[in-house]
Amino acid sequence: MDSIWIKGGARLKGEIPISGAKNAALTLMPCALLTDEKLTLANLPRLADVDTFSHLLNQLGVSTKVEGVKPGEYGRRMTMRAGDIASTIAPYDMVRKMRASVLVLGPMLARAGEATVSLPGGCAIGDRPIDLHLKALESLGAEIELAAGYVKASAPKGRLSGGDFSFPVVSVGATENALMAAVLATGRTQLFNAAREPEIVDLCNLLVAMGGKITGMGSGHLVIDGVERLHGTTYEVMPDRIEAGSYACAAGITGGSLDLIGARPDDMRATLHALSQCGLILEFHDRGIRVSADGDLKPLALSTSPFPGFATDMQAQFMAMLCRASGDSFLEETIFENRYMHVPELRRMNANVDIHGRSAIVHGVDTMTGATVMATDLRASMSLVLAGLAAEGETEVLRVYHLDRGYERLEEKLSAVGATIERRSAG
Ligand code: EPZ
């Protein structure tokens, strides 16, 4: 297993190109199942999760062709075509590896009238059930049966019928599955308390580009009028707001100045507000956002919530940065029940953090010290990299496959702005 070795201390300066958004790519790719025409996605990030999803689509009968990128360039083009659905089964070994695989459920139901998808099972950051996905699909007439760890779903008479569903809890994935199912259902569907993340808007934009009829994008009330069929198109994946926010924290924790090329301010207002509350200077220009540290980091009180609130996917990265703030910060993780696994590892780097249930108090320290630490999940591993960038001495982050799921060519991007960082292959 690879690890990432870092020698901390450099103030990072320069430009970081922001890649296509992982959490948009993983909901745009299954849209290929909704038509027998070609769907081409541009600006796809080169990530393990994108490759895993591509392999799953292949198993379902989707042909995929990827155009490479030149060295130093980012963003691949992938053309997919689901001429015929060869299989409607998403097996356990695929879903276990990547829970976003459940996002084939809605489109397969919509296109083929049936789907058998493994229940995703547990996850490091929380239980993460898919009950809301299933309830939303049932409101569209799907018949759902749970057997032997699998969801067996079918559309009576082969086609879903529009219906209304109100989400008791905001769920990104359940909203995405419902959207991809409703777009080919007969009649009108209304989703209430739907997720409003920019990745949902990206999905709605793609579905409309494919001929879908959707209004209310960006709001919690989505109205979808089903159509008979969708056509292919070419669509560019939105930039990754979480990657951009993560590198903004790298500027903060190292006392540097980073230009996030391609970052879109409207996708990340809560993150930007927190960064400026922390004392960072933000400059907006036509190529992106420049984030510069200006003296001490100020402590913060932060609570995660669905968009447009402060993103749960930014919590671990902010915690790492706030370890260097001049004072005590208060964090509350309201979305997932176990998203503090980076804390024991940060403590090994001299962080001083107290956890009380879903709340964390981060006592700022003058210095972090390098150590060998273990990545446990995607965003936790980024928080360890951030701490290593600022720590005195050397840090080695093990199990770096977690990072590869969500950060494209991280060591290349960070080396280019002055970090002493390299990937090491273990054996
Ligand atoms: C998406 O996960 C993202 N993943 C997550 O990013 C992100 O943290 C999360 O949304 C919240 O923004 C992708 O887009 C691939 P949810 P998702 O359904 O859809 C509960 C990352 O680091 N819930 O919005 O799985 C759930 O347990 C990843 O990039 C149910 O109870 O999240 C959680 O407490 C991590 N029943 C809350 O809702 C359900 O059926 C929000 O989950 C579904 C969810």
XYZ file of C-alpha atoms and ligand atoms in Angstrom:
471
model
C 0.000 0.000 0.000
C 1.317 3.439 -0.924
C 1.973 6.182 1.597
C 2.513 9.911 1.305
C 5.677 11.344 2.911
C 5.792 15.063 3.738
C 8.455 17.309 5.215
C 6.501 20.179 6.720
C 7.232 23.873 7.099
C 7.000 25.423 3.627
C 4.563 28.293 3.077
C 2.748 27.139 -0.062
C 2.582 29.640 -2.886
C 1.324 29.392 -6.444
C -1.523 28.040 -8.547
C -3.478 24.831 -7.985
C -5.729 23.644 -10.839
C -9.044 22.403 -9.404
C -10.233 19.138 -10.966
C -13.736 18.037 -11.869
C -15.887 17.250 -8.840
C -15.818 13.645 -7.616
C -19.325 13.901 -6.152
C -20.677 15.315 -9.397
C -18.911 12.740 -11.581
C -20.354 9.863 -9.536
C -23.925 10.988 -10.194
C -23.413 12.112 -13.796
C -21.857 8.816 -14.928
C -24.931 6.624 -14.183
C -26.985 8.941 -16.408
C -25.438 7.011 -19.320
C -27.888 4.226 -18.378
C -30.847 6.525 -19.129
C -30.335 6.546 -22.902
C -29.073 4.262 -25.683
C -27.201 7.200 -27.170
C -23.657 8.355 -26.402
C -23.064 10.427 -23.279
C -19.726 12.211 -23.148
C -18.524 13.759 -19.903
C -15.663 16.260 -20.042
C -13.446 17.382 -17.143
C -13.772 14.014 -15.406
C -11.225 13.779 -12.595
C -8.732 10.906 -12.671
C -9.784 9.265 -9.407
C -10.076 5.728 -8.106
C -13.808 6.179 -7.518
C -14.373 7.273 -11.126
C -12.499 4.197 -12.354
C -14.493 1.951 -10.010
C -17.754 3.432 -11.274
C -16.624 2.959 -14.854
C -15.962 -0.745 -14.178
C -19.427 -1.100 -12.623
C -21.033 0.496 -15.679
C -19.066 -1.902 -17.898
C -20.537 -4.830 -15.943
C -24.013 -3.450 -16.647
C -23.270 -3.337 -20.365
C -22.186 0.270 -20.753
C -19.277 0.781 -23.116
C -16.805 3.399 -21.910
C -14.016 5.094 -23.826
C -11.620 7.474 -22.126
C -9.470 10.025 -23.929
C -6.195 10.507 -22.042
C -4.788 13.858 -21.024
C -1.354 15.280 -21.750
C 1.138 15.394 -18.836
C 0.377 18.336 -16.564
C -3.175 18.615 -17.875
C -6.241 17.574 -15.886
C -9.711 16.410 -16.756
C -10.424 13.455 -19.013
C -13.235 12.961 -21.495
C -15.190 9.749 -21.142
C -17.756 8.638 -23.712
C -20.274 6.089 -22.451
C -22.976 4.220 -24.303
C -25.590 1.893 -22.874
C -26.862 0.369 -26.134
C -28.510 -2.436 -24.253
C -28.513 -3.044 -20.526
C -26.655 -6.366 -20.321
C -27.187 -6.798 -16.600
C -29.235 -5.061 -13.929
C -27.176 -6.376 -11.027
C -24.733 -4.228 -9.024
C -22.868 -6.884 -7.021
C -21.694 -6.702 -3.409
C -17.993 -6.592 -4.243
C -18.516 -3.444 -6.301
C -20.941 -1.676 -3.961
C -18.811 -2.600 -0.913
C -15.855 -0.787 -2.531
C -17.810 2.319 -3.346
C -21.196 3.162 -1.857
C -21.962 5.596 -4.655
C -22.625 2.451 -6.736
C -26.166 2.578 -5.334
C -26.683 5.483 -7.737
C -27.272 2.966 -10.536
C -30.517 1.944 -8.819
C -32.693 4.825 -10.057
C -31.425 4.933 -13.646
C -31.610 1.138 -14.065
C -35.185 1.133 -12.783
C -36.020 3.976 -15.142
C -34.409 2.402 -18.196
C -34.818 -1.355 -17.651
C -37.732 -1.496 -15.228
C -35.742 -3.522 -12.725
C -32.545 -3.438 -10.655
C -30.768 -5.641 -8.144
C -28.272 -3.660 -6.101
C -26.308 -4.816 -3.081
C -26.969 -2.933 0.128
C -23.792 -0.887 0.655
C -23.076 -2.139 4.163
C -21.237 -0.147 6.788
C -18.926 2.770 6.254
C -16.158 4.302 8.336
C -17.944 7.617 8.897
C -21.356 6.257 9.805
C -24.158 3.786 9.252
C -25.291 5.570 6.065
C -28.463 3.573 5.322
C -30.254 3.897 1.983
C -33.811 3.761 3.323
C -34.617 7.205 1.876
C -33.441 6.098 -1.585
C -35.879 3.177 -1.383
C -38.795 5.186 0.024
C -38.373 7.806 -2.700
C -38.373 5.129 -5.413
C -41.453 3.488 -3.877
C -43.238 6.837 -4.179
C -42.618 6.474 -7.921
C -44.317 3.098 -7.910
C -41.234 0.912 -7.541
C -41.708 -2.415 -5.767
C -38.806 -2.997 -3.398
C -37.779 -6.297 -1.832
C -34.783 -6.806 0.460
C -33.232 -10.260 0.286
C -29.818 -11.670 1.133
C -28.221 -8.255 1.426
C -29.593 -7.063 -1.887
C -32.271 -4.589 -2.924
C -34.487 -6.062 -5.635
C -36.454 -3.270 -7.254
C -38.925 -3.428 -10.105
C -41.313 -1.111 -11.893
C -44.755 -2.690 -12.329
C -45.635 -2.789 -16.016
C -41.988 -1.899 -16.711
C -42.259 1.834 -16.079
C -42.280 4.082 -13.006
C -45.071 6.593 -12.492
C -44.575 10.124 -11.171
C -45.397 10.811 -7.526
C -44.607 13.192 -4.674
C -42.015 12.538 -1.978
C -40.919 14.647 0.956
C -37.487 13.808 2.377
C -37.579 13.680 6.215
C -33.793 14.165 6.148
C -31.886 15.953 3.391
C -30.093 13.248 1.429
C -27.802 13.962 -1.532
C -27.752 10.403 -2.844
C -31.453 9.753 -2.346
C -32.284 12.993 -4.171
C -30.006 11.918 -7.024
C -31.563 8.457 -7.321
C -35.062 9.938 -7.239
C -34.189 12.498 -9.938
C -32.694 9.877 -12.257
C -35.742 7.638 -11.769
C -38.362 10.383 -12.157
C -36.994 11.822 -15.373
C -38.324 8.842 -17.403
C -41.397 8.097 -15.284
C -44.921 8.772 -16.584
C -46.328 12.060 -15.295
C -45.129 14.568 -12.742
C -42.901 14.031 -9.701
C -42.393 16.566 -6.934
C -39.529 16.215 -4.459
C -39.747 18.225 -1.247
C -36.845 18.936 1.100
C -34.578 17.718 -1.695
C -30.821 18.232 -1.404
C -29.590 21.509 -2.907
C -25.878 20.748 -3.257
C -24.204 22.126 -6.421
C -23.686 18.515 -7.516
C -27.492 18.098 -7.584
C -27.747 21.181 -9.818
C -25.030 19.683 -12.044
C -27.110 16.491 -12.302
C -30.282 18.464 -13.113
C -28.400 20.446 -15.770
C -27.172 17.226 -17.395
C -30.625 15.594 -17.318
C -32.154 18.699 -18.918
C -29.394 18.703 -21.543
C -30.396 15.094 -22.279
C -34.023 16.177 -22.809
C -35.359 15.892 -19.261
C -37.936 18.339 -17.896
C -36.915 19.647 -14.438
C -37.664 22.899 -12.618
C -36.683 24.196 -9.177
C -32.962 23.466 -9.576
C -30.972 24.689 -6.596
C -34.082 24.734 -4.424
C -35.442 22.077 -2.085
C -38.567 21.692 -4.256
C -37.832 19.876 -7.519
C -40.520 19.266 -10.139
C -39.832 16.629 -12.785
C -42.163 15.943 -15.713
C -41.330 12.511 -17.096
C -40.461 12.131 -20.787
C -40.536 9.103 -23.099
C -36.806 9.016 -23.730
C -33.576 10.918 -23.250
C -30.889 11.575 -25.822
C -27.126 11.680 -25.554
C -25.102 14.859 -25.080
C -21.684 16.169 -24.086
C -21.433 17.754 -20.669
C -18.630 19.252 -18.564
C -18.352 18.164 -14.929
C -18.401 21.070 -12.459
C -15.205 21.925 -10.522
C -14.677 20.217 -7.170
C -15.699 22.623 -4.389
C -14.373 20.274 -1.701
C -10.970 19.908 -3.338
C -10.856 23.703 -3.674
C -11.795 24.151 -0.003
C -9.201 21.569 1.026
C -6.402 23.428 -0.748
C -7.650 26.714 0.693
C -7.015 25.142 4.108
C -3.510 24.252 2.899
C -2.878 27.956 2.304
C -4.209 28.734 5.781
C -2.332 26.082 7.721
C 1.022 26.796 6.030
C 0.694 30.592 6.061
C 0.890 30.713 2.284
C -1.064 32.012 -0.692
C -2.738 29.688 -3.211
C -4.621 30.494 -6.382
C -7.437 27.936 -6.827
C -7.839 27.873 -10.591
C -11.337 26.939 -11.716
C -12.939 27.201 -8.261
C -16.483 28.601 -8.397
C -17.306 30.931 -5.430
C -21.058 30.291 -5.569
C -20.450 26.582 -4.896
C -18.648 27.263 -1.650
C -19.941 30.453 0.039
C -20.084 28.862 3.527
C -16.503 27.600 3.199
C -15.313 30.984 1.942
C -17.093 32.746 4.803
C -15.420 30.446 7.336
C -12.024 31.025 5.715
C -12.397 34.788 5.954
C -13.640 34.498 9.557
C -10.414 32.595 10.188
C -8.504 35.643 8.970
C -7.611 34.486 5.459
C -7.681 37.005 2.623
C -9.861 36.037 -0.350
C -9.429 37.592 -3.779
C -11.840 36.718 -6.566
C -10.708 36.897 -10.198
C -11.778 35.528 -13.566
C -9.719 32.310 -13.240
C -10.718 31.420 -9.684
C -10.072 32.358 -6.080
C -6.806 33.384 -4.392
C -6.635 32.445 -0.694
C -3.855 33.994 1.360
C -2.953 33.717 5.018
C -2.427 37.023 6.711
C -0.920 36.499 10.168
C -2.509 34.401 12.891
C -5.429 32.092 12.245
C -8.472 33.047 14.291
C -10.512 30.341 16.077
C -14.019 29.558 14.792
C -17.342 28.006 15.771
C -18.570 25.763 12.936
C -21.530 23.420 12.537
C -21.918 21.230 9.452
C -25.245 21.219 7.619
C -26.650 20.495 4.161
C -25.946 23.023 1.393
C -25.885 26.000 1.514
C -24.574 25.398 5.052
C -21.006 24.461 5.957
C -20.192 21.172 4.200
C -19.554 18.080 6.314
C -16.912 17.175 3.722
C -14.928 20.219 4.848
C -15.015 19.493 8.603
C -11.858 17.398 8.909
C -9.797 19.800 6.811
C -10.908 22.819 8.854
C -10.155 20.954 12.056
C -6.571 20.426 10.923
C -6.203 24.110 10.092
C -7.840 25.210 13.359
C -5.254 23.185 15.293
C -2.972 26.109 14.422
C -5.466 28.866 15.372
C -4.726 31.251 18.247
C -7.446 30.025 20.592
C -10.206 27.452 21.009
C -12.527 26.500 18.136
C -15.827 24.654 18.400
C -16.958 22.207 15.705
C -20.231 20.312 15.484
C -20.702 17.438 13.007
C -24.472 17.147 12.453
C -24.553 14.932 9.334
C -22.566 11.768 10.122
C -22.273 10.063 13.483
C -18.624 9.040 13.287
C -16.701 11.649 11.374
C -13.940 12.388 13.903
C -11.608 9.485 13.132
C -8.905 11.934 12.105
C -8.743 13.200 15.708
C -6.679 10.376 17.296
C -4.231 10.665 14.389
C -4.033 14.473 14.655
C -3.384 14.102 18.391
C -0.282 12.079 17.508
C 0.907 15.254 15.748
C 0.477 17.319 18.912
C -3.091 18.456 18.166
C -5.144 19.229 21.270
C -8.746 18.258 20.498
C -11.548 17.207 22.864
C -14.463 15.225 21.473
C -17.890 15.221 23.127
C -20.277 13.162 20.987
C -20.752 15.088 17.761
C -18.945 18.156 19.099
C -15.250 18.901 19.085
C -13.261 21.583 20.851
C -9.997 22.349 19.058
C -7.429 24.041 21.315
C -4.930 25.845 19.093
C -1.291 24.786 19.518
C 1.869 26.618 18.495
C 3.402 23.718 16.636
C 2.355 20.415 15.136
C 4.955 17.655 15.030
C 5.435 15.200 12.218
C 4.512 11.544 12.794
C 3.498 8.391 10.986
C -0.302 8.460 10.837
C -3.070 6.290 9.428
C -5.712 7.468 6.973
C -9.171 6.112 7.793
C -11.442 7.793 5.253
C -11.155 10.246 2.413
C -11.498 13.609 4.129
C -9.735 12.448 7.314
C -6.702 11.539 5.199
C -6.666 15.030 3.697
C -6.695 16.537 7.191
C -3.566 14.496 8.012
C -1.825 15.730 4.853
C -2.696 19.311 5.796
C -1.286 18.826 9.292
C 1.854 17.282 7.803
C 2.348 20.297 5.534
C 2.514 22.556 8.591
C 4.185 20.181 11.064
C 7.775 20.360 12.178
C 9.636 17.361 10.809
C 8.432 14.491 8.690
C 4.989 12.938 8.379
C 4.039 9.718 6.669
C 0.352 9.154 5.905
C -0.370 5.435 5.494
C -3.262 3.824 3.548
C -3.186 6.597 1.033
C -5.671 4.738 -1.175
C -8.281 6.697 0.783
C -6.832 9.923 -0.650
C -6.734 8.557 -4.183
C -10.509 8.228 -4.085
C -11.055 11.962 -4.011
C -7.917 13.986 -4.735
C -6.471 13.882 -8.235
C -2.643 13.867 -8.310
C -2.420 15.465 -4.891
C 1.348 15.215 -4.481
C 1.890 16.709 -7.958
C -0.394 19.656 -7.227
C 1.187 20.312 -3.824
C 4.796 19.902 -5.020
C 4.109 22.524 -7.685
C 3.363 25.097 -4.967
C 6.411 24.352 -2.837
C 5.502 21.375 -0.657
C 8.138 18.746 0.065
C 5.940 15.724 -0.563
C 6.283 12.392 -2.302
C 4.389 9.146 -2.759
C 6.146 6.045 -1.467
C 5.236 2.541 -2.513
C 5.395 0.070 0.312
C 7.088 -3.046 -0.958
C -22.964 12.382 -0.330
O -23.081 11.173 0.386
C -21.481 12.550 -0.625
N -21.016 11.438 -1.443
C -20.700 12.595 0.690
O -19.333 12.847 0.366
C -21.231 13.750 1.530
O -20.563 13.760 2.777
C -22.741 13.600 1.739
O -23.408 13.490 0.472
C -23.338 14.774 2.496
O -23.096 15.949 1.784
C -21.253 11.462 -2.777
O -21.874 12.372 -3.295
C -20.716 10.301 -3.568
P -26.517 11.789 2.293
P -24.558 10.546 0.649
O -27.463 10.811 1.727
O -25.431 10.829 -0.503
C -28.532 9.909 6.146
C -17.019 12.544 0.454
O -16.191 12.654 1.372
N -29.259 9.048 5.199
O -26.710 13.225 1.985
O -24.381 9.136 1.070
C -27.039 9.592 6.170
O -26.789 8.514 7.053
C -18.344 11.867 0.715
O -16.848 12.972 -0.708
C -30.262 8.218 5.680
O -30.545 8.182 6.865
O -25.024 11.396 1.904
C -26.450 10.886 6.637
O -26.549 10.941 8.052
C -18.466 11.369 2.149
N -30.931 7.438 4.801
C -27.383 11.941 6.035
O -28.581 11.262 5.686
C -30.662 7.460 3.449
O -31.334 6.745 2.690
C -26.834 12.596 4.768
O -26.459 11.563 3.880
C -29.637 8.306 2.987
C -28.957 9.097 3.878
